[in-house]
Coordinates of C-alpha atoms in Angstrom, one line a residue:
X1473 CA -4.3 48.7 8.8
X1474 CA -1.6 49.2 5.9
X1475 CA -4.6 49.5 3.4
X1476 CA -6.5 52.2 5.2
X1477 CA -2.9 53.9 5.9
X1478 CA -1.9 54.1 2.2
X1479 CA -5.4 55.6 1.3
X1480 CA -4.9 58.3 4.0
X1481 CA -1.3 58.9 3.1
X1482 CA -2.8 60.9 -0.2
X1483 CA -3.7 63.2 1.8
X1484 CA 0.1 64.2 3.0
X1485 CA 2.0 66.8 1.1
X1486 CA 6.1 65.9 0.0
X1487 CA 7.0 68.9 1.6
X1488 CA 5.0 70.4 4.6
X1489 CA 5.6 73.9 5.8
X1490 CA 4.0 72.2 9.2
X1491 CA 6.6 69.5 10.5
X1492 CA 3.4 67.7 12.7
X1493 CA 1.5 67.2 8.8
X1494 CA 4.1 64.5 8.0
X1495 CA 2.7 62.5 10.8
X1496 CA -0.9 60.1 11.1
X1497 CA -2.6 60.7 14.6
X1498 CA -4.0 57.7 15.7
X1499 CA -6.8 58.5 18.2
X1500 CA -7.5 55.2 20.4
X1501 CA -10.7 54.9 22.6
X1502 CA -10.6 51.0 23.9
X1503 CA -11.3 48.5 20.7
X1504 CA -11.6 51.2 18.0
X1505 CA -8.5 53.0 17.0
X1506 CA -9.3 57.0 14.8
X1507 CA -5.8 57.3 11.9
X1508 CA -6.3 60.5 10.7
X1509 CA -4.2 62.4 8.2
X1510 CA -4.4 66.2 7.0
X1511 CA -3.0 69.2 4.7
X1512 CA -5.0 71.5 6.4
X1513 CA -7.2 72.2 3.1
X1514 CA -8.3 68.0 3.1
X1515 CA -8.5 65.8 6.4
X1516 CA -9.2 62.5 5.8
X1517 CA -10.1 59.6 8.4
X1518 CA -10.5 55.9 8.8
X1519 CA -11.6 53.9 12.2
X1520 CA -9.8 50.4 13.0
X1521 CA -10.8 47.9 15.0
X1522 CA -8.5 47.1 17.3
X1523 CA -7.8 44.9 20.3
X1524 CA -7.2 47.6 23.4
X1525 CA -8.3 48.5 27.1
X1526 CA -6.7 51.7 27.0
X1527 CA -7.4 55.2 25.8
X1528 CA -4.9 57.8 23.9
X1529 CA -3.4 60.4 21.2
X1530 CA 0.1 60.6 19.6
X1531 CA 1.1 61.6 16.0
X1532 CA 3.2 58.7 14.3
X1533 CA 5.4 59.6 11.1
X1534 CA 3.6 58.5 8.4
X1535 CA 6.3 57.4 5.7
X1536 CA 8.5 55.7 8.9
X1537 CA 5.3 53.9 9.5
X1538 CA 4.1 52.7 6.8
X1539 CA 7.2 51.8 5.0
X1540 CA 7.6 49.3 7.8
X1541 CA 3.9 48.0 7.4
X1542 CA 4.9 47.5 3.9
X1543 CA 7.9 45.1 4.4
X1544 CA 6.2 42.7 6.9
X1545 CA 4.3 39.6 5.5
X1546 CA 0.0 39.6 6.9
X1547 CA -0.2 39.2 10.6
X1548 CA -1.3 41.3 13.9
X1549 CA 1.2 43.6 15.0
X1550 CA 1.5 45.5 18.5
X1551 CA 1.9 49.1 19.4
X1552 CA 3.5 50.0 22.6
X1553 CA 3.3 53.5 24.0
X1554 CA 6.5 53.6 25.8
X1555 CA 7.8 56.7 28.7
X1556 CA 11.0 58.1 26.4
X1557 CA 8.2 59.7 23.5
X1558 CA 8.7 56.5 20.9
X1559 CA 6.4 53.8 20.6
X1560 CA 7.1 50.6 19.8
X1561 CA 5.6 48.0 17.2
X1562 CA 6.3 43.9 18.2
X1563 CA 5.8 41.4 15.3
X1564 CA 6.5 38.3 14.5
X1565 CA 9.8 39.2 13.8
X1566 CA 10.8 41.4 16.2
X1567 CA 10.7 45.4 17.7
X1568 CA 11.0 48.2 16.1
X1569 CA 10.6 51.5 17.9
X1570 CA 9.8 55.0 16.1
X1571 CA 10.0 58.1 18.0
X1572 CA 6.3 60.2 18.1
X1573 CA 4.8 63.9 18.2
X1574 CA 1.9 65.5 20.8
X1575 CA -0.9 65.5 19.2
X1576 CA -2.5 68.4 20.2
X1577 CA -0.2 69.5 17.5
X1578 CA -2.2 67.7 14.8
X1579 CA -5.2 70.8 13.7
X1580 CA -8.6 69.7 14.6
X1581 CA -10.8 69.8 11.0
X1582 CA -13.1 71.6 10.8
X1583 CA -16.9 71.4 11.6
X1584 CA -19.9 72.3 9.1
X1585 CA -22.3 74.0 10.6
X1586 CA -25.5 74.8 9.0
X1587 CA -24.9 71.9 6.6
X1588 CA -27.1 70.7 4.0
X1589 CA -26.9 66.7 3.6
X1590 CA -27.5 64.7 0.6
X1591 CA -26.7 60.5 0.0
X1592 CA -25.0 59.6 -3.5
X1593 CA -24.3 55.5 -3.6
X1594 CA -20.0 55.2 -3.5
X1595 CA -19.6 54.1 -7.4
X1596 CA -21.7 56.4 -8.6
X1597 CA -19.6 59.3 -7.0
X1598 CA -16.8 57.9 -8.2
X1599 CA -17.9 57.1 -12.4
X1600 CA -19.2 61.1 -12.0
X1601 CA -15.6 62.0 -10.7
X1602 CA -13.9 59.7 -12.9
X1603 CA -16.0 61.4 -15.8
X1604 CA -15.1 65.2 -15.5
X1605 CA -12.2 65.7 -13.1
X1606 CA -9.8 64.7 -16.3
X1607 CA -11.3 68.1 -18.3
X1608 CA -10.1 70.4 -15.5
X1609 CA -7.5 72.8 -15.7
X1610 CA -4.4 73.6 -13.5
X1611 CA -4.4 77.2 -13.8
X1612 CA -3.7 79.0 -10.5
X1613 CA -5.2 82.2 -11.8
X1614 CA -8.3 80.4 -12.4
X1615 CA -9.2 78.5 -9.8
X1616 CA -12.8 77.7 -9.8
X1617 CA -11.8 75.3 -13.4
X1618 CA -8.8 73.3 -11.4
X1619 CA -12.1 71.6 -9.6
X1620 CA -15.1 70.2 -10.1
X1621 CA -18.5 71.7 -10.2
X1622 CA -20.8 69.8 -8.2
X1623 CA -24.6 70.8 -8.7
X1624 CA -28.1 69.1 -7.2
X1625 CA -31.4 70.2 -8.8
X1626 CA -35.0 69.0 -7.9
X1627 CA -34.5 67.1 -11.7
X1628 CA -30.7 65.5 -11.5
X1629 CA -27.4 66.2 -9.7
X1630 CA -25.1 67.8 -12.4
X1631 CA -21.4 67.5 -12.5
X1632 CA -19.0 69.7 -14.6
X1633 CA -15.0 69.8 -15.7
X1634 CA -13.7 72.1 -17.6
X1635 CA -10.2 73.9 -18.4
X1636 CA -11.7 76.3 -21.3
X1637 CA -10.0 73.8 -24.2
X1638 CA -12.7 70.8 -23.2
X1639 CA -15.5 70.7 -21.1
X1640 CA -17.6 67.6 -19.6
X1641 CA -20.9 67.5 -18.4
X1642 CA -22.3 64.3 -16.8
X1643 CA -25.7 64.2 -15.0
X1644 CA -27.8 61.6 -13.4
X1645 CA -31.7 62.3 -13.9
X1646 CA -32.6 59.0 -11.9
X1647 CA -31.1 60.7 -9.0
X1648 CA -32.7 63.9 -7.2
X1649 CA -32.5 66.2 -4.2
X1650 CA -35.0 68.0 -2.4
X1651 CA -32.7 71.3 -1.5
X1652 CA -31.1 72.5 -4.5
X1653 CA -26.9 73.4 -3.8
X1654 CA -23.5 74.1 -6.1
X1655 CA -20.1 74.1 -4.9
X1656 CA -16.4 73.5 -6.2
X1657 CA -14.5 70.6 -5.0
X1658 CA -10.5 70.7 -5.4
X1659 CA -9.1 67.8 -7.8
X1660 CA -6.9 66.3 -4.7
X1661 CA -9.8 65.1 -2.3
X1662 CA -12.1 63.9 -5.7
X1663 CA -9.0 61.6 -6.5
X1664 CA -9.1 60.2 -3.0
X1665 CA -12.5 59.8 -2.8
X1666 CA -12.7 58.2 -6.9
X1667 CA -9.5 55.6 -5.3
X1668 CA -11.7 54.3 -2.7
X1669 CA -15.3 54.7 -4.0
X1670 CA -14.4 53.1 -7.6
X1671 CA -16.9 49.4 -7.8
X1672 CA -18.3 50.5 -3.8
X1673 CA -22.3 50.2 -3.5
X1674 CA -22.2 51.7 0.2
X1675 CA -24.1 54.6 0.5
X1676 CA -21.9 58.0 1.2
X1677 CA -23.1 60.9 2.8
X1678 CA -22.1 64.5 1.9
X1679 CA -22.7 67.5 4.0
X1680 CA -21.5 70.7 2.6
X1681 CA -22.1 74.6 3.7
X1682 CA -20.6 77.5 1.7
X1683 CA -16.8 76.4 2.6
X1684 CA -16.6 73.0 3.4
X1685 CA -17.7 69.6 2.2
X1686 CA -17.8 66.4 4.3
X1687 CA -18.2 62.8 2.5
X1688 CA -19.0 60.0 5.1
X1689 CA -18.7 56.4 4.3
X1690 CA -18.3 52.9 6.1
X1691 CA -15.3 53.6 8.1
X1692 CA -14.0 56.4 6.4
X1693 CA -14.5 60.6 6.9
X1694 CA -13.2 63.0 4.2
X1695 CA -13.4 66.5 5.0
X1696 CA -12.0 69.4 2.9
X1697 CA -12.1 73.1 1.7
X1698 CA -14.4 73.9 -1.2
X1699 CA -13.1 76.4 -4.1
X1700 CA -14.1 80.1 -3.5
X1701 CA -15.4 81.4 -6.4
X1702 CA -18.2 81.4 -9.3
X1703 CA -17.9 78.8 -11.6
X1704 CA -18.6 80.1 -15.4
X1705 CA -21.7 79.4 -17.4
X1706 CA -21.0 76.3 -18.8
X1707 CA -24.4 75.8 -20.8
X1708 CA -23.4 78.9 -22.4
X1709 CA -20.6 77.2 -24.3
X1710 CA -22.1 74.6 -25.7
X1711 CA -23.6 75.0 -28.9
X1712 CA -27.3 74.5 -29.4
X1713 CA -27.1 74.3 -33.2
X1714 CA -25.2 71.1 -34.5
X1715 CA -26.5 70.3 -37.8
X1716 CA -23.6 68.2 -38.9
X1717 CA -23.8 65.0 -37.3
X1718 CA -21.0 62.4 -37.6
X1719 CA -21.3 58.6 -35.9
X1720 CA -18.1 56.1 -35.9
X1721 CA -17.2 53.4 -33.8
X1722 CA -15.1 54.8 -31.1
X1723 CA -11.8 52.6 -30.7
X1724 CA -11.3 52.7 -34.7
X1725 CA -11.4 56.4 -34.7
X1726 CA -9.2 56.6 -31.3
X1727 CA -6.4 54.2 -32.4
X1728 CA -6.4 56.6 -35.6
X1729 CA -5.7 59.3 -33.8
X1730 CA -3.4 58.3 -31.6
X1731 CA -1.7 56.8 -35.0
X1732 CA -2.1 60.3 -36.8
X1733 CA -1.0 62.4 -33.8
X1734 CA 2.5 60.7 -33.6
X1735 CA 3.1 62.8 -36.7
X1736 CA 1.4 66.2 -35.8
X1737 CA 3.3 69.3 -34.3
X1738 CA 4.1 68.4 -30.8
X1739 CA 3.4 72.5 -29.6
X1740 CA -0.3 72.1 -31.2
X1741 CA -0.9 68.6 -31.3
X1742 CA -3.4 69.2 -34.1
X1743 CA -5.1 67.0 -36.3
X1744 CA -7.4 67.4 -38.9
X1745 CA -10.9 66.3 -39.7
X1746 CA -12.0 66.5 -43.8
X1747 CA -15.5 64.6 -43.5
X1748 CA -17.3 64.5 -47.1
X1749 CA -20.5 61.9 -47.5
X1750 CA -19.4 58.7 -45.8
X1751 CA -15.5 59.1 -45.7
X1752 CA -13.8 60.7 -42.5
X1753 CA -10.0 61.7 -43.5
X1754 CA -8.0 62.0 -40.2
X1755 CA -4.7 64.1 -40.9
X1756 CA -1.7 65.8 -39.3
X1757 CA 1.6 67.4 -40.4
X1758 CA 4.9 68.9 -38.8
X1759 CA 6.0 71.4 -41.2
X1760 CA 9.0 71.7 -39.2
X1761 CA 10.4 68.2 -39.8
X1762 CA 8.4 67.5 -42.9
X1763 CA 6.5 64.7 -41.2
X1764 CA 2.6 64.0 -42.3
X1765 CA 0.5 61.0 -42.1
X1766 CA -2.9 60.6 -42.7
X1767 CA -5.4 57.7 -42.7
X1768 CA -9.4 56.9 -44.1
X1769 CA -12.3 56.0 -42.2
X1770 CA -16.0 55.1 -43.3
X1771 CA -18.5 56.8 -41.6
X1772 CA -21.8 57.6 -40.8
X1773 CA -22.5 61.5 -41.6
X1774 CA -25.4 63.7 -41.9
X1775 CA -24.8 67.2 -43.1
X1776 CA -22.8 69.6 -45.4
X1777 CA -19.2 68.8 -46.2
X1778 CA -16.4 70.2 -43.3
X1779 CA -13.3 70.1 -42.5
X1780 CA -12.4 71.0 -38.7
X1781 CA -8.9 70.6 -36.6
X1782 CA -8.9 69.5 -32.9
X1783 CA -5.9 69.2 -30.4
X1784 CA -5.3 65.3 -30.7
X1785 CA -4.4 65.1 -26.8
X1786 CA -7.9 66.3 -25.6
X1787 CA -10.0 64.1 -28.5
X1788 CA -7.7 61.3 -27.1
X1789 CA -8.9 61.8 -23.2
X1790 CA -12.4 62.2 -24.4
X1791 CA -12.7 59.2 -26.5
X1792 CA -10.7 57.3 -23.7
X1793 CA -13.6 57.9 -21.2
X1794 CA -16.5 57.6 -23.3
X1795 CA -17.6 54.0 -22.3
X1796 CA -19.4 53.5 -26.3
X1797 CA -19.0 51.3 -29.0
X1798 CA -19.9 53.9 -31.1
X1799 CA -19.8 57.5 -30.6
X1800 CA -21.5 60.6 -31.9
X1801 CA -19.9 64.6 -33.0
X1802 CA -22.3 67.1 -33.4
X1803 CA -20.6 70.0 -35.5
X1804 CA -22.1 73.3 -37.1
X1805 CA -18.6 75.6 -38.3
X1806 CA -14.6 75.1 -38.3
X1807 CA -14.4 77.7 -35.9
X1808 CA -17.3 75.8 -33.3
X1809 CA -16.8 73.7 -30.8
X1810 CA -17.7 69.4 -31.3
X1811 CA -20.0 67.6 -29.2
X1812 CA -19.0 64.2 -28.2
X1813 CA -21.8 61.7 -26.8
X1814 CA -22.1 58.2 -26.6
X1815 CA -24.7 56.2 -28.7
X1816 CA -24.6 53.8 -26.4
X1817 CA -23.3 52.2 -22.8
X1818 CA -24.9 54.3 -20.7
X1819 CA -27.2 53.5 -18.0
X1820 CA -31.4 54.5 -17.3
X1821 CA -30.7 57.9 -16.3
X1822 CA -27.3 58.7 -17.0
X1823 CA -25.9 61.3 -19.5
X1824 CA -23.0 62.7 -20.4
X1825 CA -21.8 65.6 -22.9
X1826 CA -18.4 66.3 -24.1
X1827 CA -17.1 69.7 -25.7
X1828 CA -13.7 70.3 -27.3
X1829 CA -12.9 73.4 -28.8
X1830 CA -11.3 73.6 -31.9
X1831 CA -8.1 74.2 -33.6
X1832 CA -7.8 77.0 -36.4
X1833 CA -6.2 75.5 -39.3
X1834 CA -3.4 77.1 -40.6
X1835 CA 0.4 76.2 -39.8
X1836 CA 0.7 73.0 -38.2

């Protein structure tokens, strides 16, 4: 119970403008017992079995309850509807009573009607999730980037992050749907989904129409509230011409530049990339403090001598969720983006794409 209850507890807001949103409602029908908890943009859901003859609703405050569940050591616990609106829990070590809520307070979620359905197994959800929802942004006057862009083709299901700075594209081509869809999902129901689905081989089946999404798994229901809007041409962005090519094994050049980046201006984070034959020179500099570092690297490097400056923080997230010994950046000018891919790691029919824009040199 106190696993499924700290999953669903995500879903509750700090401060709700709705007093009832601070509360689970449990839902019991005989031996299986419905916790539900909601936001009103995300309702999520978990069935228990439990051992009961009767039927019921109440809303139960959620941080009383499961601060309680935390402190008591494994055992079965019972819950005792009782006249005076409190119900009250017996253990092992005694009774505690917590006053409850009607629950046709609690708001119903909401159905999807005219649904289209596809099935994604849980861990493959999760590693696509896991994959982009770190490039989104958290702009409020751009919402469609402060989610992810999920979209199902007859050749793969496609799944984009982006905050304008860095964009990620992953794609599975061993997977495909008949009906081809797009929609938005919001960051907070992706992270509860990526919590639970991370390592899980059961099959999870997502119904979506033009507003809302539904994920249904094992003993678990996650519905929620799409992002209105069109998402932006992301193909667009990424540049098709990338003579210079540049190959390094990936945790040498990160713990570089996470080295490097100490000393970089901490408004632009930027570092700098001179690559000449088979030498990469990693840079930064704070003018303002007169700090500099700046190490070597031997590389593997096809094409014309460049130097190039990235913000250190998004080469950092990238290189940290590329799953590669070694890595590839595909480069044309200073003033283009870089293309980060994996050379290896990857499995049959997986891809993934990484973009980060450059920095102009200048005044670091």
């Amino acid at each position: 119970m106190l696993k499924n209850l700290q999953t669903l507890g995500g879903v509750i807001n700090n401060n709700n403008t709705m007093p009832i949103l601070d509360n689970f409602l449990f839902e019991l029908n005989h031996n299986s017992l419905k916790i539900s908890a909601s936001d009103l943009e995300t309702t999520m859901s978990a069935k228990l079995d439990v051992e009961s003859s009767d039927e019921g609703e109440i809303a139960v405050p959620a941080r009383l309850l499961l601060d309680t569940l935390k402190s008591f050591p494994e055992q079965p616990l019972t819950f005792h509807k009782l006249d005076n609106h409190t119900i009250e829990i017996s253990s092992e070590q005694g009774k505690y009573a917590l006053a409850y809520a009607n629950a046709e307070d609690f708001p119903t979620p909401v159905s999807i009607e005219d649904a289209s359905q596809t099935v994604l197994v849980g861990d493959v959800l999760a590693t696509a999730i896991n994959k982009t929802i770190f490039a989104t942004g958290n702009d409020d006057l751009r919402p469609v980037m402060n989610g992810v862009f999920f979209r199902f083709t007859e050749d793969a299901l496609i799944f984009v992050g982006t905050d304008a700075h860095k964009l990620v594209k992953y794609s599975r081509t061993d997977i495909k749907t008949d009906k081809p869809a797009e929609f938005i999902m919001p960051k907070k129901p992706l992270n509860l989904l990526k919590g639970v689905l991370l390592g899980s081989e059961e099959d999870v089946q997502i119904e979506f129409n033009e507003s809302n999404a539904k994920f249904s798994f094992d003993n678990v229901e996650l519905t929620c509230r799409l992002v209105d809007g069109k998402y932006p041409n992301y193909e667009a962005v990424i540049p098709k011409e990338n003579p210079n090519v540049l190959t390094i094994d990936r945790s040498s050049f990160l713990s570089s530049v996470r080295r490097v980046s100490i000393f970089s201006n901490k408004t632009t984070h930027q570092i700098r990339l001179k690559i000449a034959g088979a030498e990469l020179n990693i840079s930064a500099e704070d003018l303002d403090y007169s700090n500099k570092a700046e190490e070597r690297l031997t590389c593997d490097y096809q094409g014309d001598d460049l130097t190039i400056g990235f913000n250190s923080k998004f080469l950092t997230e990238m290189l940290n969720n590329l799953n590669s010994d070694e890595i590839k950046i595909k480069m044309s000018l200073p003033n283009r983006a870089g293309i980060l891919t994996p050379v290896d790691g990857l499995e049959n029919g997986e891809h993934i794409t990484m973009l980060v824009m450059p920095v102009m040199l200048g005044n670091q």
